[in-house]
mmCIF file of C-alpha atoms in Angstrom:
data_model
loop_
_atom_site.group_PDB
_atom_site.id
_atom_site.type_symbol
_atom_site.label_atom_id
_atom_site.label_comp_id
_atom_site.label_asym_id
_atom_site.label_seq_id
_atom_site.Cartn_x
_atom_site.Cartn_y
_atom_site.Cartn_z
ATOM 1 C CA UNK D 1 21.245 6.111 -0.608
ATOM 2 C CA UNK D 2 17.877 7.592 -0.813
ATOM 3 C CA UNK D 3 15.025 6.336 -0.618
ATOM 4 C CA UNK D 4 12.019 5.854 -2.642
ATOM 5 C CA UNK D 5 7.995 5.435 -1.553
ATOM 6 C CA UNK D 6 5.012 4.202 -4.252
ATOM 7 C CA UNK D 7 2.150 4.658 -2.943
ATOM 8 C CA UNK D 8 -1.120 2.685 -4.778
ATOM 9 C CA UNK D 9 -4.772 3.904 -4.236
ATOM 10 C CA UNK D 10 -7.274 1.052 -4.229
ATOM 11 C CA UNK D 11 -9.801 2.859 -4.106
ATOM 12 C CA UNK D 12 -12.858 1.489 -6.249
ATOM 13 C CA UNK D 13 -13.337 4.940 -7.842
ATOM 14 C CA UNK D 14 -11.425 4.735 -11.214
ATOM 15 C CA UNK D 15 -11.793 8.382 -12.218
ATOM 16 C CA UNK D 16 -8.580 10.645 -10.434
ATOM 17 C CA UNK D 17 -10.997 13.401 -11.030
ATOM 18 C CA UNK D 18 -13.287 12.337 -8.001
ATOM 19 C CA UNK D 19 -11.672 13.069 -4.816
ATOM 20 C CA UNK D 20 -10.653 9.738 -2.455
ATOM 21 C CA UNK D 21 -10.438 9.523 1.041
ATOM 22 C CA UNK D 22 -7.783 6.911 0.695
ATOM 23 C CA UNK D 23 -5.591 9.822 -1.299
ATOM 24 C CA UNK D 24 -6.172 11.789 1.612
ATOM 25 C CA UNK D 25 -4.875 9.406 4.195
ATOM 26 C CA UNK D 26 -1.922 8.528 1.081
ATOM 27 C CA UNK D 27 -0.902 12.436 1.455
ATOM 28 C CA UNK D 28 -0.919 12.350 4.683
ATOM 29 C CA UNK D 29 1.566 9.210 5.077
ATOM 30 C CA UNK D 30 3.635 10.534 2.023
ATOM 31 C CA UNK D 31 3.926 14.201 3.826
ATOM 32 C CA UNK D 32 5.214 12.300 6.561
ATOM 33 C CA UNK D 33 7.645 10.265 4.120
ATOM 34 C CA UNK D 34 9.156 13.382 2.726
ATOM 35 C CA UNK D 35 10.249 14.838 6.444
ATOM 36 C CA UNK D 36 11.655 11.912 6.682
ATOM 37 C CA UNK D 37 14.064 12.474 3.377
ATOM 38 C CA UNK D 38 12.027 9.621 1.272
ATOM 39 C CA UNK D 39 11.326 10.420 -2.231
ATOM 40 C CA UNK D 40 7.370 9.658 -2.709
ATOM 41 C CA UNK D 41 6.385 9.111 -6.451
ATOM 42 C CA UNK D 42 3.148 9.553 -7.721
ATOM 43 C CA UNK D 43 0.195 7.725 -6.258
ATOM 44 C CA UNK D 44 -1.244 5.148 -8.977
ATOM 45 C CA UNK D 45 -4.850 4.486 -8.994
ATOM 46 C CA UNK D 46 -5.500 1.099 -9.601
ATOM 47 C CA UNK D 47 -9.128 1.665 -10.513
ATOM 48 C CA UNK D 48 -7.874 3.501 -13.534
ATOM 49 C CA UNK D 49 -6.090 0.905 -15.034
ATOM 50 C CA UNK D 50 -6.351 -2.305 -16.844
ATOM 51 C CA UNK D 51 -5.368 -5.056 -14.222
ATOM 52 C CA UNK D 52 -6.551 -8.403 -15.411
ATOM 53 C CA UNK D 53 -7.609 -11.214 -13.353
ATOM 54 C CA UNK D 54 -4.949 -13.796 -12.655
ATOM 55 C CA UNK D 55 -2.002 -14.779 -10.466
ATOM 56 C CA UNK D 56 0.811 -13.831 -13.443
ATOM 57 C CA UNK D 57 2.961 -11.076 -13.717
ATOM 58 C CA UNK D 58 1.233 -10.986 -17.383
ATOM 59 C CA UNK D 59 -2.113 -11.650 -18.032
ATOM 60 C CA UNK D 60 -1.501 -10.237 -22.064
ATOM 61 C CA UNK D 61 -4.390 -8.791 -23.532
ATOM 62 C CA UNK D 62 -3.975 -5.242 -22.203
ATOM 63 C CA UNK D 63 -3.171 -6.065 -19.114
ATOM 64 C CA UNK D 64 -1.574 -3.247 -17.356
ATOM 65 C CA UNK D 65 -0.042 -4.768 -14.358
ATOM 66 C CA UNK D 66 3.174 -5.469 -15.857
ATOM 67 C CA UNK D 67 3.790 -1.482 -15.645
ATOM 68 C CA UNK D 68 2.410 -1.090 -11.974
ATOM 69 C CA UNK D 69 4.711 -4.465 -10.673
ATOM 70 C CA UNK D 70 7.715 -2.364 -12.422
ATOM 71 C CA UNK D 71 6.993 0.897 -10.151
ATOM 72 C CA UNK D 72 6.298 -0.776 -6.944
ATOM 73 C CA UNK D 73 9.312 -2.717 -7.350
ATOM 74 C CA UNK D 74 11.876 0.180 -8.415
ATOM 75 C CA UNK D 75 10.802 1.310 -5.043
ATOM 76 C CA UNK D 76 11.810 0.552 -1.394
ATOM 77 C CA UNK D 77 8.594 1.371 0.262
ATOM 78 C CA UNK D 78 5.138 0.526 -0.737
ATOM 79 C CA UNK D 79 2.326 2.397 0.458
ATOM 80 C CA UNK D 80 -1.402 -0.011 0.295
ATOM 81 C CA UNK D 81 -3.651 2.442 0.472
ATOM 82 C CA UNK D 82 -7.659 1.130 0.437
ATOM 83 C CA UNK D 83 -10.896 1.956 1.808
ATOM 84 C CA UNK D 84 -13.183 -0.689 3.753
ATOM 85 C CA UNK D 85 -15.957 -2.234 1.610
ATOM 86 C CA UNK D 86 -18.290 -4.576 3.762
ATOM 87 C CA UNK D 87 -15.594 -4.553 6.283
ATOM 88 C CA UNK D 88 -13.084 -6.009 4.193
ATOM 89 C CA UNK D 89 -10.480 -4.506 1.832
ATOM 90 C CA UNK D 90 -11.421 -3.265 -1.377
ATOM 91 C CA UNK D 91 -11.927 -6.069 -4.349
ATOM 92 C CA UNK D 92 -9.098 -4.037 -5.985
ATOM 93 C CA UNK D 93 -6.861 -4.197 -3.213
ATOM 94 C CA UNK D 94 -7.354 -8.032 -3.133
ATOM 95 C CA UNK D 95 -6.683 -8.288 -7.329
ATOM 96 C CA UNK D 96 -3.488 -6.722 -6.703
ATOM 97 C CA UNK D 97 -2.808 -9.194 -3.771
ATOM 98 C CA UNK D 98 -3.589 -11.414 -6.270
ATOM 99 C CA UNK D 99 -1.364 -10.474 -8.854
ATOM 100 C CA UNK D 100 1.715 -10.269 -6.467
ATOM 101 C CA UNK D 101 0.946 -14.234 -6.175
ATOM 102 C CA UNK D 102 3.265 -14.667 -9.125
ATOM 103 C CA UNK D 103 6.585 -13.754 -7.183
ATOM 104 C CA UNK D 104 6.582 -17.273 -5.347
ATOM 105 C CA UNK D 105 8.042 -18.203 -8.756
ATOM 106 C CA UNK D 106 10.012 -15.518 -9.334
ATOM 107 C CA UNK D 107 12.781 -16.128 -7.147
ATOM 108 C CA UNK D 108 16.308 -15.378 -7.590
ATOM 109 C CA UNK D 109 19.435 -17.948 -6.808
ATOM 110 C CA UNK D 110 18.969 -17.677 -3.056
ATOM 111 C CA UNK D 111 15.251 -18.268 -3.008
ATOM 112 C CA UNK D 112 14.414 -14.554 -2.335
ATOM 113 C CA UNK D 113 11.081 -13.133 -4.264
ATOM 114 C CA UNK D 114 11.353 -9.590 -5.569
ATOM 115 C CA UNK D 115 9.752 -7.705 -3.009
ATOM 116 C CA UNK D 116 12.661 -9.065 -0.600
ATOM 117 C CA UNK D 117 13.740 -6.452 1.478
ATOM 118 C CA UNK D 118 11.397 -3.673 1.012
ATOM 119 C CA UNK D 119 8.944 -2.390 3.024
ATOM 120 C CA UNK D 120 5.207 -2.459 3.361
ATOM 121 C CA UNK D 121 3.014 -0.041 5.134
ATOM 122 C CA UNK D 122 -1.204 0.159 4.795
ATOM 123 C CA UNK D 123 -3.129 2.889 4.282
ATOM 124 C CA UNK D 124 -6.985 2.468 5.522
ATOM 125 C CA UNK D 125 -10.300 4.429 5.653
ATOM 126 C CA UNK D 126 -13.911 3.883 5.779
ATOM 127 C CA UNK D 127 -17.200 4.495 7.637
ATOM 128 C CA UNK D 128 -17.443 1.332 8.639
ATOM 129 C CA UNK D 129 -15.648 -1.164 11.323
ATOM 130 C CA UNK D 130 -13.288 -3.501 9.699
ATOM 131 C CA UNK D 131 -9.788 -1.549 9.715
ATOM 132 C CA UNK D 132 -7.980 -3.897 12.122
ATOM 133 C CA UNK D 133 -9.220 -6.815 9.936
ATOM 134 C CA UNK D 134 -8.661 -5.258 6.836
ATOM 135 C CA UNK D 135 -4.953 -4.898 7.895
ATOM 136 C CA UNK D 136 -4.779 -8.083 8.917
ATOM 137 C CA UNK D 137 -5.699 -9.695 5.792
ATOM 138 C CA UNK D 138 -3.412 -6.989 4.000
ATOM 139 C CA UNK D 139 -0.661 -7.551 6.073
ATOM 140 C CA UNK D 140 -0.784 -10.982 5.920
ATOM 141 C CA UNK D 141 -1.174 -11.197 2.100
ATOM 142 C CA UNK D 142 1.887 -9.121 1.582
ATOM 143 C CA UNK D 143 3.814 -10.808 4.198
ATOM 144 C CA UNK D 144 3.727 -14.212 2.264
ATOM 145 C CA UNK D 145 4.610 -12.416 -1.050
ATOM 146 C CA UNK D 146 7.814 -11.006 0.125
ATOM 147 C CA UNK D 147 7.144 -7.944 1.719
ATOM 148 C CA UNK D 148 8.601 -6.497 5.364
ATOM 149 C CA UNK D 149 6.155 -5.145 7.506
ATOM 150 C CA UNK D 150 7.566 -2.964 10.148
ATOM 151 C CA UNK D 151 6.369 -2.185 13.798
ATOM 152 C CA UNK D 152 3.108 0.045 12.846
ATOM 153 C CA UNK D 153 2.858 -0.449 10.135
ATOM 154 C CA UNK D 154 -0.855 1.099 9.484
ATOM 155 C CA UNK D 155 -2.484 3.935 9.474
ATOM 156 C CA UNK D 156 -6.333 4.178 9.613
ATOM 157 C CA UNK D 157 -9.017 6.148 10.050
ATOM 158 C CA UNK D 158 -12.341 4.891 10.745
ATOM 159 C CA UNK D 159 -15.655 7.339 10.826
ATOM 160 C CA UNK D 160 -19.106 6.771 11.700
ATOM 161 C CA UNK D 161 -20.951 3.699 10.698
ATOM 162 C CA UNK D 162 -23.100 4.224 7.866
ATOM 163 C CA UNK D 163 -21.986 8.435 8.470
ATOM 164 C CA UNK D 164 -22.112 10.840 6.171
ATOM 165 C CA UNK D 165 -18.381 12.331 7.035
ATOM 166 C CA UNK D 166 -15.322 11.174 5.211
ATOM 167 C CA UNK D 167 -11.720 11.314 6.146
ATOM 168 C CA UNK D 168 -10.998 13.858 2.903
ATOM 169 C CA UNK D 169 -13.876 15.775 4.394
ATOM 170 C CA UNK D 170 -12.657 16.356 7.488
ATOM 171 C CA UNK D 171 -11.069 19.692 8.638
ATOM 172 C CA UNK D 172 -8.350 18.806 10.469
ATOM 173 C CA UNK D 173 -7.023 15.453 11.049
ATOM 174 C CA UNK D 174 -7.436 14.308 14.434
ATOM 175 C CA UNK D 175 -4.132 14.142 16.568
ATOM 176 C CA UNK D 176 -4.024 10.024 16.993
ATOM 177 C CA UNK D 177 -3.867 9.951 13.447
ATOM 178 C CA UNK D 178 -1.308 12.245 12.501
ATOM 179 C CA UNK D 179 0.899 10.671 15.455
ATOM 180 C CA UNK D 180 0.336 7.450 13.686
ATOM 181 C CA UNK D 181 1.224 8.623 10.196
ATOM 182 C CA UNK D 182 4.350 10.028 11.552
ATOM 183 C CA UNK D 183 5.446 6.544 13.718
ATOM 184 C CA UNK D 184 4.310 4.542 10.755
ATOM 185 C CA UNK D 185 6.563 6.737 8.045
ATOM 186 C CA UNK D 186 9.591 7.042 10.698
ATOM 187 C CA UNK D 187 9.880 3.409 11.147
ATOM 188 C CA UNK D 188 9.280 2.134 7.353
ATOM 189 C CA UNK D 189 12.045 4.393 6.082
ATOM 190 C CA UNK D 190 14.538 3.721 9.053
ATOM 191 C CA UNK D 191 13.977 -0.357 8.127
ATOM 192 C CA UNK D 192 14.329 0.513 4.728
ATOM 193 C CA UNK D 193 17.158 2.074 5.040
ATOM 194 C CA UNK D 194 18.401 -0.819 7.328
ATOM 195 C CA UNK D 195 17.423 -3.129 4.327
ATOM 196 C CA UNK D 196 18.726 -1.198 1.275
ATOM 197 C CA UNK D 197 22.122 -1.672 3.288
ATOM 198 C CA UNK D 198 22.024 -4.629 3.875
ATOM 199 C CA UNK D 199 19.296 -7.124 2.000
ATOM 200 C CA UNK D 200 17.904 -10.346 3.591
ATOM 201 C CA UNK D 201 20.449 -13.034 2.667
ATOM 202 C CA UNK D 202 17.775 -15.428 1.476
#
């Protein structure tokens, strides 16, 4: 059974034509996915979309979500990627937060929501502290909605405050972070392959 990774930028840039450090950290997880036989679809950039306000899986009026909820849940793994904004997540990474609100009444038969067993990993970077809070929130927030989060289950990269250096900038990644990207993708697929097997009973 293979396996299949969507990653989501959350980046506040909406134009894909203006590079992201939170791609770059994205590409460096989903490299990491691919050695690890998982089949990583295109990143969506939230930014670039329509996603209404609200707590429904359909706000109407353009709304776009209803597309994005259908990738992220054809997939096993979800990859939050989002860069740290006043040492918090990004407001877009907290709309979609918001938006996944609407699978507490979405449950099937045996109470499960339908992000039950998959997988959740977070993607972080910034030039500012905040990354171990950011997660937290993140974490936390996709925890209640369903998601498993697996032992290490982030990967971050945090520059210098206020610097003028961002992770896509840099010229090589720096060795704690590419051991991280490599724990964090090894142990997301191997629970979601423990998972596809064998869902949470509910």
């Amino acid at each position: 059974m293979k396996l299949r990774c969507q990653p989501i930028n959350c980046t506040l840039k909406g134009d894909a034509t203006h590079s992201s450090s939170t791609d770059a950290m994205i590409a460096l997880l989903a490299k990491q996915f691919k050695a690890c036989d998982v089949e990583v679809a295109e990143t969506i950039r939230i930014a670039s979309l329509n996603i209404a306000a609200g707590v429904s899986s359909d706000e109407g009026n353009g709304d776009e979500w209803p597309g994005v909820r259908e990738k992220i849940l054809a997939a096993d793994i979800l990859i939050f990627g989002t860069p740290i904004w006043m040492g918090q997540p990004s407001s877009v990474a907290k709309r979609v937060l918001e938006r996944m609100d609407a699978f507490f009444d979405e449950t099937d038969k045996q109470g499960r929501m339908p992000s039950y067993s998959k997988v959740a990993v977070v993607a972080i970077v910034g030039n500012e502290d905040g990354a171990h809070h950011s997660f937290a929130e993140i974490a936390q927030s996709l925890n209640d909605t369903g998601w498993t989060i697996p032992a290490v289950a982030c990967c971050y990269w945090v520059g210098e405050a206020m610097g003028s250096v961002d992770f896509k900038d840099l010229k090589t990644t720096p060795k704690k972070v590419a051991q991280t990207a490599k724990m964090v993708a090894g142990n997301a697929a191997h629970l979601a392959g423990l998972l596809k097997a064998k869902p949470f009973p509910g």
